[in-house]
Tab-separated table of C-alpha atoms in Angstrom:
chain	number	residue	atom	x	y	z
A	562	UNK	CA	0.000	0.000	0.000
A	563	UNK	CA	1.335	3.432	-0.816
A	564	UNK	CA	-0.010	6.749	0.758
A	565	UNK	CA	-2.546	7.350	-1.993
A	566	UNK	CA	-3.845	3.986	-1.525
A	567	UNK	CA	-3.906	4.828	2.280
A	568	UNK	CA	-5.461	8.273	1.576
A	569	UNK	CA	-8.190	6.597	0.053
A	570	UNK	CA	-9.191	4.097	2.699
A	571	UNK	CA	-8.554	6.684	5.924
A	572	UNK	CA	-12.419	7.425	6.069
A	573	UNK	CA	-13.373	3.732	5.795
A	574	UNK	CA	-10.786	3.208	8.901
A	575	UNK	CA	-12.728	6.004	11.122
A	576	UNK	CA	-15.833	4.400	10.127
A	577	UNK	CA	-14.624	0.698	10.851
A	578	UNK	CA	-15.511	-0.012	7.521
A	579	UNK	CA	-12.067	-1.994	6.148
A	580	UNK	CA	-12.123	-5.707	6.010
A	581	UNK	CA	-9.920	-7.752	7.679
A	582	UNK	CA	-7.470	-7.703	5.106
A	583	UNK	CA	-7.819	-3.943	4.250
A	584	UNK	CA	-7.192	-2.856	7.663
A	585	UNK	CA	-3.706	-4.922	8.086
A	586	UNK	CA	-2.404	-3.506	5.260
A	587	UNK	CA	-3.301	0.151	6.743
A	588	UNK	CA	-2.064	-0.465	9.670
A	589	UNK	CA	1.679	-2.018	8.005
A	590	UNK	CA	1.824	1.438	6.051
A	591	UNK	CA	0.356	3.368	9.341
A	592	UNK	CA	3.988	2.254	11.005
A	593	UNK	CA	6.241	3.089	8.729
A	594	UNK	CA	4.820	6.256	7.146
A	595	UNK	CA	5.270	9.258	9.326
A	596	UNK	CA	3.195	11.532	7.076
A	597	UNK	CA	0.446	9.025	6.827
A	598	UNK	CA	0.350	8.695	10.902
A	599	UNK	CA	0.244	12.275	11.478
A	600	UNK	CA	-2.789	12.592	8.605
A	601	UNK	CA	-4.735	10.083	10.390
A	602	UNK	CA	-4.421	11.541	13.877
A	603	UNK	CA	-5.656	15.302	12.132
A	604	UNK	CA	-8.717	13.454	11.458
A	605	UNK	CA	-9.333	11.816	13.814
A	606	UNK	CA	-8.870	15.084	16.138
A	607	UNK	CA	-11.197	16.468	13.619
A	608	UNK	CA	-13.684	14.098	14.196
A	609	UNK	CA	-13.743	13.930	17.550
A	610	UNK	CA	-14.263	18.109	17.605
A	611	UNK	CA	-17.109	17.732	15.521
A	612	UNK	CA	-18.684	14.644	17.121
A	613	UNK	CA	-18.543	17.100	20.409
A	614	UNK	CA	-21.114	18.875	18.583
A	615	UNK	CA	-21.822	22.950	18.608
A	616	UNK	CA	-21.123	25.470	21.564
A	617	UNK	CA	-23.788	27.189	20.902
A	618	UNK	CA	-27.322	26.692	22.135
A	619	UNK	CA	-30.815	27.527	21.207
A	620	UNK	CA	-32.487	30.282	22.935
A	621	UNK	CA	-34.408	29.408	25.555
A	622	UNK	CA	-37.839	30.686	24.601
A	623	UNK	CA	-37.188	28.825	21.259
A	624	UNK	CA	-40.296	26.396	21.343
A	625	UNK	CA	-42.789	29.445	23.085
A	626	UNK	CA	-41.510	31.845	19.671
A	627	UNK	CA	-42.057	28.685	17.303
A	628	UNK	CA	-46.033	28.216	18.777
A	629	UNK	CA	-46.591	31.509	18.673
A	630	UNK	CA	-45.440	31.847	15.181
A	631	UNK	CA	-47.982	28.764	14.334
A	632	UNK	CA	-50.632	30.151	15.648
A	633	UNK	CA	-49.935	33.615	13.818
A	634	UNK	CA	-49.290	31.705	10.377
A	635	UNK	CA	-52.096	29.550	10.955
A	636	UNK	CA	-54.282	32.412	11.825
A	637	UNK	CA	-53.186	34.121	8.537
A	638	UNK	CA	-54.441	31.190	6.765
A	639	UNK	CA	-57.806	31.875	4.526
A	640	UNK	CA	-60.672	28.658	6.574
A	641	UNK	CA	-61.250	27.315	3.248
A	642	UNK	CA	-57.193	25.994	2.892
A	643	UNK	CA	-57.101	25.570	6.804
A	644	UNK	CA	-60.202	22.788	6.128
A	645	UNK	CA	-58.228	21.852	3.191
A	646	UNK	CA	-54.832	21.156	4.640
A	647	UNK	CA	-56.002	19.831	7.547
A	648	UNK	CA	-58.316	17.084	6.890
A	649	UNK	CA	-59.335	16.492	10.934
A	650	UNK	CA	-61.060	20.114	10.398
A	651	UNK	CA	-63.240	19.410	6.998
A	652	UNK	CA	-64.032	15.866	8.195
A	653	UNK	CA	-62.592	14.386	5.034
A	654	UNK	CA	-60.227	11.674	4.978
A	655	UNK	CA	-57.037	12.209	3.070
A	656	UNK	CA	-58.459	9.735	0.687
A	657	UNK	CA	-61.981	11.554	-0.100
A	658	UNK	CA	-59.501	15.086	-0.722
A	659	UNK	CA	-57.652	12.932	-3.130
A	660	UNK	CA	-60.517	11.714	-4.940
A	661	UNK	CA	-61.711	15.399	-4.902
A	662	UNK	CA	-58.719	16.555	-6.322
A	663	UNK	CA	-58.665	13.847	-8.709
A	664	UNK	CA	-62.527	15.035	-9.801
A	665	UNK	CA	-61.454	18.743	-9.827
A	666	UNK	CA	-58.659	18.234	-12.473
A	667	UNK	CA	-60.745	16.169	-14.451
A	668	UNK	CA	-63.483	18.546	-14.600
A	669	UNK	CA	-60.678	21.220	-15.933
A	670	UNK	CA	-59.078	19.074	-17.822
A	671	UNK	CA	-62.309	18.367	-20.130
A	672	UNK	CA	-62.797	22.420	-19.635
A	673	UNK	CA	-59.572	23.067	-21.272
A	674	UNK	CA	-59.844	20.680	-24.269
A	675	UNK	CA	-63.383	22.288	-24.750
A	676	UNK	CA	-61.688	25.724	-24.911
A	677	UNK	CA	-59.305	24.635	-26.833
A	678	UNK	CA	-61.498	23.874	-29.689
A	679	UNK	CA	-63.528	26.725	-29.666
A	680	UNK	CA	-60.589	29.083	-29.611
A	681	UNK	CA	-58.710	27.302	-32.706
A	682	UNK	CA	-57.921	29.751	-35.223
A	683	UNK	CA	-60.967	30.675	-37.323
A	684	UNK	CA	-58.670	31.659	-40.148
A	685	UNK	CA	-56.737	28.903	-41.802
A	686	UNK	CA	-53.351	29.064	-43.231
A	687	UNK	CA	-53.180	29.984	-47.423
A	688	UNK	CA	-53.624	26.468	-49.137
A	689	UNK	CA	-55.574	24.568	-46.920
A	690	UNK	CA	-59.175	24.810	-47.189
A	691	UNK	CA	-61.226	22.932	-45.423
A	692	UNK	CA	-62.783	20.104	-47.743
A	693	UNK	CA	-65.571	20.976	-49.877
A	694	UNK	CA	-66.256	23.510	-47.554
A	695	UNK	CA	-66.269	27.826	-47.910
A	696	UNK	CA	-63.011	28.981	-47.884
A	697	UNK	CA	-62.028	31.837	-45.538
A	698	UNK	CA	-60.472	35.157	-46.674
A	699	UNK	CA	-59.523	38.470	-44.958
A	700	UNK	CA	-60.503	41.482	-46.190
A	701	UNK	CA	-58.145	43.689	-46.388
A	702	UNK	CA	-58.353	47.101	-44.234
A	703	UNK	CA	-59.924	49.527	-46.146
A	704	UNK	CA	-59.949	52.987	-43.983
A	705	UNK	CA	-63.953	54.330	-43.831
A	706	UNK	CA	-65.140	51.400	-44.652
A	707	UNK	CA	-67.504	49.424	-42.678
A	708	UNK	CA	-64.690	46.561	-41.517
A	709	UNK	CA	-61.733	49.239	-40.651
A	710	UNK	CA	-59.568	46.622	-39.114
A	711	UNK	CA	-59.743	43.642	-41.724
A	712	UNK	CA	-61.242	40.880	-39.865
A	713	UNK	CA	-61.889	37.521	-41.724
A	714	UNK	CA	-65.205	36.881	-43.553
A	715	UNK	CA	-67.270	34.589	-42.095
A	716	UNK	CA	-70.803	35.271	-43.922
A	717	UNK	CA	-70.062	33.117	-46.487
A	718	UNK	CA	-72.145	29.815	-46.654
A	719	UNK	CA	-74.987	28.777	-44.155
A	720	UNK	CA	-73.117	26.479	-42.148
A	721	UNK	CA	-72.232	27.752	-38.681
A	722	UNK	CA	-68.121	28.505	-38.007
A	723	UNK	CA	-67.576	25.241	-36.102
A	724	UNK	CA	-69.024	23.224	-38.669
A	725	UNK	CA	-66.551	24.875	-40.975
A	726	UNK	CA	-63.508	24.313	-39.082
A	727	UNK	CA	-64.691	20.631	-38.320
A	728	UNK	CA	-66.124	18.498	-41.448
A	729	UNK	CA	-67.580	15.451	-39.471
A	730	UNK	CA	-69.777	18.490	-37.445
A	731	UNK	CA	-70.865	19.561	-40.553
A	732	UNK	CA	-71.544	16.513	-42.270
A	733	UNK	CA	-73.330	15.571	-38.786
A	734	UNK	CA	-75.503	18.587	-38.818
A	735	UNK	CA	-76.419	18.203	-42.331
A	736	UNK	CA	-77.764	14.414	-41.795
A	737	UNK	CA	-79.398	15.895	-38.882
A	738	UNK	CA	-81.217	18.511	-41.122
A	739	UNK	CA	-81.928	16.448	-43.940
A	740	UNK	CA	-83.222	14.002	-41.310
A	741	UNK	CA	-85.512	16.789	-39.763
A	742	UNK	CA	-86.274	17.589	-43.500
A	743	UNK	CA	-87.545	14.214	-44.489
A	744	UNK	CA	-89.085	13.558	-40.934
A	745	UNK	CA	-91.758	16.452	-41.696
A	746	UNK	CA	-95.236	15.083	-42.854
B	1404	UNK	CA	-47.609	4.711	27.633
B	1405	UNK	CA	-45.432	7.713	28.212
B	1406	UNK	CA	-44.591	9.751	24.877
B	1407	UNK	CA	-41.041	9.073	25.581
B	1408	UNK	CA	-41.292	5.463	24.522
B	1409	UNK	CA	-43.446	6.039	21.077
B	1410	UNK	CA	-40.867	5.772	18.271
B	1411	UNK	CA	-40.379	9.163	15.930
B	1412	UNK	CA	-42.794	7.599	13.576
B	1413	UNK	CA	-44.966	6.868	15.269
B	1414	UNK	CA	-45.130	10.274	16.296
B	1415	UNK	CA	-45.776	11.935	13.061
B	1416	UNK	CA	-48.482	9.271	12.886
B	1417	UNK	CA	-50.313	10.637	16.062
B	1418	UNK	CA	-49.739	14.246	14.825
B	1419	UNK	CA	-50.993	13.218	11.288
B	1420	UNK	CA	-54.157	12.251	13.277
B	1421	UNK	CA	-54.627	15.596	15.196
B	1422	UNK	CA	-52.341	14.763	18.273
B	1423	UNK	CA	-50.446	18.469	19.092
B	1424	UNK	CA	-48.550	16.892	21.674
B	1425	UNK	CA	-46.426	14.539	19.464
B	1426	UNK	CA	-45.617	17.731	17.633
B	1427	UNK	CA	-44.217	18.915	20.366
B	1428	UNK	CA	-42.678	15.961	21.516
B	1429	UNK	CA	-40.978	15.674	17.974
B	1430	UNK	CA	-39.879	19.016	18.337
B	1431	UNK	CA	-37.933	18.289	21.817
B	1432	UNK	CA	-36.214	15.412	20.294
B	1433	UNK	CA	-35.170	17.123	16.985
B	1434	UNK	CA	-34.165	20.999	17.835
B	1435	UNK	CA	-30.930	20.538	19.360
B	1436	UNK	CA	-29.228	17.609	16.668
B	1437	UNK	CA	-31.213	20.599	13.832
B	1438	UNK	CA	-29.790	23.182	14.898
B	1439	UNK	CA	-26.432	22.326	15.341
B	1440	UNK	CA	-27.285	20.326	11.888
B	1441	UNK	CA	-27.919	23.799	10.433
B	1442	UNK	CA	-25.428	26.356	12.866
B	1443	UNK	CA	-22.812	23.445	11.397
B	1444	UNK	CA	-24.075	24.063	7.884
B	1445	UNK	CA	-24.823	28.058	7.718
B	1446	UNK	CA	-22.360	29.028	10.699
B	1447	UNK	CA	-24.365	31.955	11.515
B	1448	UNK	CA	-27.068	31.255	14.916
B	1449	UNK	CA	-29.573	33.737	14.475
B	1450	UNK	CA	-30.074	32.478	10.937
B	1451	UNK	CA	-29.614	28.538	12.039
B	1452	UNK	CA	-32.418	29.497	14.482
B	1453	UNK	CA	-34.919	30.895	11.972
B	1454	UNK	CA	-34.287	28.231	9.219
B	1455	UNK	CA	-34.872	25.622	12.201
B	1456	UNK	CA	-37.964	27.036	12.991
B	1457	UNK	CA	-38.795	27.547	9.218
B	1458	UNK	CA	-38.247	23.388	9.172
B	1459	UNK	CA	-40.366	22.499	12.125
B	1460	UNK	CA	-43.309	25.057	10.787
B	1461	UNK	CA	-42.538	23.243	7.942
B	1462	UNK	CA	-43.355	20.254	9.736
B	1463	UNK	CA	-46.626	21.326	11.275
B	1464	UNK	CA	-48.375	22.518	7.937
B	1465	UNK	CA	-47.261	20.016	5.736
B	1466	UNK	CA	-47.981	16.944	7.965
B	1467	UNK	CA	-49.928	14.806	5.263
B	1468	UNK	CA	-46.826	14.552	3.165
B	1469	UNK	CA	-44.919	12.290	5.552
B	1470	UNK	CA	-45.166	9.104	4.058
B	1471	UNK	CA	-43.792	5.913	6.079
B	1472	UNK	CA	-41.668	4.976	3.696
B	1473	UNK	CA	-39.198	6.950	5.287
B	1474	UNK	CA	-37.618	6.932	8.643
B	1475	UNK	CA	-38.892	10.609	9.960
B	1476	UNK	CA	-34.999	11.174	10.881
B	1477	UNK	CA	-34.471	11.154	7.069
B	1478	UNK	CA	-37.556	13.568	5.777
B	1479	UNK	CA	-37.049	16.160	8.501
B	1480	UNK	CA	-33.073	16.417	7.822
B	1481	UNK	CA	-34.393	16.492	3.953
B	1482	UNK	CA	-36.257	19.378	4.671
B	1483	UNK	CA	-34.263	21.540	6.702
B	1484	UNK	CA	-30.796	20.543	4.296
B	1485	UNK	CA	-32.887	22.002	1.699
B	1486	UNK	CA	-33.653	25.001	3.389
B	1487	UNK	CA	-30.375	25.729	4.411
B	1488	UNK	CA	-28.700	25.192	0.970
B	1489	UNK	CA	-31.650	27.542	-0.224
B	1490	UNK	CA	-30.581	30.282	1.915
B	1491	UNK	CA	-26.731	29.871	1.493
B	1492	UNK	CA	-27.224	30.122	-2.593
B	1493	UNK	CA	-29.498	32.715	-2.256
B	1494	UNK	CA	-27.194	34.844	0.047
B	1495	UNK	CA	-24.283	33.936	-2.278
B	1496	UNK	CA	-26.345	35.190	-5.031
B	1497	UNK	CA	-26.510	38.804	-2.783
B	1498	UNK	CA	-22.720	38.299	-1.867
B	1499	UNK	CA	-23.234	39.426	1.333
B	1500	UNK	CA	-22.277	36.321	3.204
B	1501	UNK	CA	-18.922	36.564	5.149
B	1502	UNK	CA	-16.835	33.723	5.487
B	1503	UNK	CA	-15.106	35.042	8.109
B	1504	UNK	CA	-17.900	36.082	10.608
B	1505	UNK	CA	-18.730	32.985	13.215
B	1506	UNK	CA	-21.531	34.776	13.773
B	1507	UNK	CA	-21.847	33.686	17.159
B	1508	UNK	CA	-24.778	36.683	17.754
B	1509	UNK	CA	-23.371	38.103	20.830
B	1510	UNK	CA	-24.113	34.706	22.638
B	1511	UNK	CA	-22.296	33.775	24.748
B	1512	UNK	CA	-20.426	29.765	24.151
B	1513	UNK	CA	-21.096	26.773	26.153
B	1514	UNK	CA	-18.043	24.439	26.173
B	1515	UNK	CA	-18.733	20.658	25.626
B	1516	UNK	CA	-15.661	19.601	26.745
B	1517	UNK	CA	-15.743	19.022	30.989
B	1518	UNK	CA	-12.727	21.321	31.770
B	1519	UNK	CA	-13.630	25.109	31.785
B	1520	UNK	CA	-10.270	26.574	33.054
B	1521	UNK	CA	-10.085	29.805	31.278
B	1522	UNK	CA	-6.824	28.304	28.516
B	1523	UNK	CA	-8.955	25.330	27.850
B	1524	UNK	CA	-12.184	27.381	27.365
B	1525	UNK	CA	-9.648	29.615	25.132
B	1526	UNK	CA	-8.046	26.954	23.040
B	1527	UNK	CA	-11.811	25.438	22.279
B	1528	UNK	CA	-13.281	28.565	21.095
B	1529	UNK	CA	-10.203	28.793	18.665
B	1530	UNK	CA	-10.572	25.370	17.278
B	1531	UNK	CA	-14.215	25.455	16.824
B	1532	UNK	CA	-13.901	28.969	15.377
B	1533	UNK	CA	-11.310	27.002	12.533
B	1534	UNK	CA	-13.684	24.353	12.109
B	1535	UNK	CA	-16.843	26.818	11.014
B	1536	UNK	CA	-14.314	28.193	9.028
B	1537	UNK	CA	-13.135	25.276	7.479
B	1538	UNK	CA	-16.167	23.745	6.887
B	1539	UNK	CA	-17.561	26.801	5.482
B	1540	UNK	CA	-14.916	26.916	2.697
B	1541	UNK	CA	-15.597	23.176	2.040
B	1542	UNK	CA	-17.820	23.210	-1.099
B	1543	UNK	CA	-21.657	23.193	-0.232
B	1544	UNK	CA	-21.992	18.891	-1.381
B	1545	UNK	CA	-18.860	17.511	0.673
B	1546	UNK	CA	-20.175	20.070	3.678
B	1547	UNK	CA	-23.568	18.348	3.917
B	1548	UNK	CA	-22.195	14.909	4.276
B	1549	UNK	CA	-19.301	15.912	6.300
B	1550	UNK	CA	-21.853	16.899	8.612
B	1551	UNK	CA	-24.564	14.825	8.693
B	1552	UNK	CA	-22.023	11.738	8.989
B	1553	UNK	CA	-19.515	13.499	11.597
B	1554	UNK	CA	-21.590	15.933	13.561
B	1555	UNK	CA	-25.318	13.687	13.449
B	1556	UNK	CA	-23.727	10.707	12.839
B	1557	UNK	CA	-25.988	9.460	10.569
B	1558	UNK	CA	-25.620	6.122	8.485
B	1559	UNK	CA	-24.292	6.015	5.196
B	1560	UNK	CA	-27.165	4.528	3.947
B	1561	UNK	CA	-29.611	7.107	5.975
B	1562	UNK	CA	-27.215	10.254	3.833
B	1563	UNK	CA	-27.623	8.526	1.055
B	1564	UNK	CA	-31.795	8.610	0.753
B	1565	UNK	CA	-31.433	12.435	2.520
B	1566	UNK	CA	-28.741	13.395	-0.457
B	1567	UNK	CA	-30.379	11.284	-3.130
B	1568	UNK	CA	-27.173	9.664	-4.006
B	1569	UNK	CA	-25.402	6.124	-4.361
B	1570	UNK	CA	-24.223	4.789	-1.065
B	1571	UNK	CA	-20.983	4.235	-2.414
B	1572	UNK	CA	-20.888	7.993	-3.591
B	1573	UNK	CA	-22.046	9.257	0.079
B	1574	UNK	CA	-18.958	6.988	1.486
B	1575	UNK	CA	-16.215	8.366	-1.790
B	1576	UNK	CA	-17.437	12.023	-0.997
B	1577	UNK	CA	-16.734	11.150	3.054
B	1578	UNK	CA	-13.418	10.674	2.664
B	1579	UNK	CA	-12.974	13.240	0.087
B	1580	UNK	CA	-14.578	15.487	2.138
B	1581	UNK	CA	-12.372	14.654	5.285
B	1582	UNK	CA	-9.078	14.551	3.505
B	1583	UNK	CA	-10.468	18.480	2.224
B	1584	UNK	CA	-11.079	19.242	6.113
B	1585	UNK	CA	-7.765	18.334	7.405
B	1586	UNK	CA	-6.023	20.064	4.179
B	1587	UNK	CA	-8.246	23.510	4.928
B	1588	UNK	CA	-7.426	23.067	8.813
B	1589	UNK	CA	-3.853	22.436	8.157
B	1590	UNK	CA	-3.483	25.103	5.951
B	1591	UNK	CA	-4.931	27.795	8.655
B	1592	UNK	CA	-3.115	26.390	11.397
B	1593	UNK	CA	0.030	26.844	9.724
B	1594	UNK	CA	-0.881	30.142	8.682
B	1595	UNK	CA	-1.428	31.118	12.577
B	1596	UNK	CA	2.062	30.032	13.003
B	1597	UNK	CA	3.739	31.215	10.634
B	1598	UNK	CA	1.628	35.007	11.850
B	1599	UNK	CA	2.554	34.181	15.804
């Protein structure tokens, strides 16, 4: 063993973590290696000032300043999140909040995707028109006019804008129309 | 069955159920090893006393997220590590932190060791005042396990769920961590003598 090897294994020596073999082969080096020795006895001096623990001690009123700050956080604390984060209080178990949570984010997950399709863009990119559907087109700002601003025309055709956007909605609402249509004595 | 003899989890388990009293029972048997957990860590005791009572509020209001997976020993040293390495990068990031100020807030130091003649008293204050300082230029990662292993004397394996690392990377960074001590310690005390 040289002293890098017995740099290496001086924290598994403090710890009594060397195996039998390890630790003979330490020691052999420990005796004949001044520098090594002296290394190993810093440690361990180290250790042993550290293991003593800190000087310093809490204040006394430590625990009386950490319930009163409780209480004044807790007080701070809207009821509706006090009954939330602590279940005792709203009667629920953590298991029903759960559940409720669970409920919640389904409820605005399904919100979301609903938004989502009603907010698509109502204007499509040049080139792709919808199938066999009206195309779209922006007027372009005309200063007096009656559209100033140039916003797309949608009073083309008699199909509503979602059934535009979407074909199977149209084709839907068609069939449902011609199946009103027919249905009429 | 006095409180004394209910394990820590068991504890949290009680307070989880509306029990104040094992709160406060937890909090006796965890504010001294935290603090000097955190004094060790941030070397300053004013701020090692608010981020310990930041933990242990911590504690109280998020209750429900103790899970028994854990040993308690290992979520509430989680929780205040984190804070503490939150604070030191954020007062690194205002550069305001001073290496060289112990910090000590006016109070006054209780020696552990059992002779208090005036040279000994002397001689400890000196040596602890180079180990804050040597541990606070040790870099933030070989710090934490330096002192949860030599100052709490937690298991390997116990620092290696707290630091989410390899057990045989909590024991590598030990010794590297160690050998960095001595180095650091060295170096100052051979700067004080070369000085005197």
């Amino acid at each position: 063993m040289d002293c890098s090897d017995f740099r290496v294994l001086a924290s598994a020596h403090l710890d009594f973590e060397l195996s039998f073999a390890e630790q003979k082969s330490f020691l052999q080096h420990l005796e004949g290696c001044e520098l090594c020795a002296r290394l190993l006895a810093h440690m361990q001096k180290i250790q042993l000032h550290l293991k003593q623990g800190v000087s310093t001690s809490l204040s006394p009123d430590f625990v009386a300043r950490l319930q009163e700050r409780l209480r004044t956080d807790l007080a701070r604390r809207p009821a509706w999140w006090r009954r939330l984060v602590e279940p005792g209080a709203s009667g629920l178990s953590p298991a029903s909040l759960g559940g409720l949570a669970v409920a919640a984010m389904a409820v605005l997950a399904i919100s979301l995707s609903l938004f989502r399709q009603e907010a698509a863009p109502l204007v499509e990119p040049a080139g792709q028109s919808l199938q066999a559907g009206p195309s779209f087109k922006l007027i372009p700002a005309q200063p007096g006019s009656a559209n100033p601003a140039g916003v797309a025309d949608v009073s083309t055709g008699s199909d509503s804008l979602l059934e535009r956007r979407d074909p199977a909605r149209r084709d839907f609402s068609r069939q449902m129309k011609y199946v009103s249509q027919v249905g009429r004595p | 069955m006095n409180s004394h003899e209910y394990t820590d989890e068991e504890l949290i388990n009680q307070f989880q159920a509306g029990n104040e009293s094992a709160y406060l029972e937890l909090v006796e048997r965890f504010k001294n090893r935290l603090f000097s957990f955190i004094y060790r860590f941030v070397g300053d005791v004013d701020l090692a006393e608010d981020l310990l009572q930041d933990t242990l509020v911590k504690v109280y209001t998020h209750k429900h997220s103790y899970r028994e997976i854990a040993k308690f020993s290992t979520w509430i040293y989680t929780i205040a590590g984190n804070l503490a390495r939150t604070e030191l990068r954020k007062r690194r990031r205002r550069a305001t932190f001073s290496m060289s100020a112990l910090g000590l807030g006016g109070r006054e130091l209780e020696l552990p060791s059992p002779d208090h003649t005036p040279s000994k008293i002397h001689e400890g204050v000196q040596t602890e005042a180079a180990i804050q300082r040597a541990l606070a230029q040790l870099p933030l990662h070989f710090r934490t396990v330096v002192i949860l292993r030599d100052v709490q004397e937690l298991s390997y394996d116990e620092i290696s769920k707290i630091m989410k690392i390899p057990l045989g990377t909590v024991k590598s960074r030990v010794n590297r961590a160690r050998l960095r001590l001595q180095e650091i310690l060295s170096n100052l005390d051979e700067n004080r003598r070369n000085k005197a």
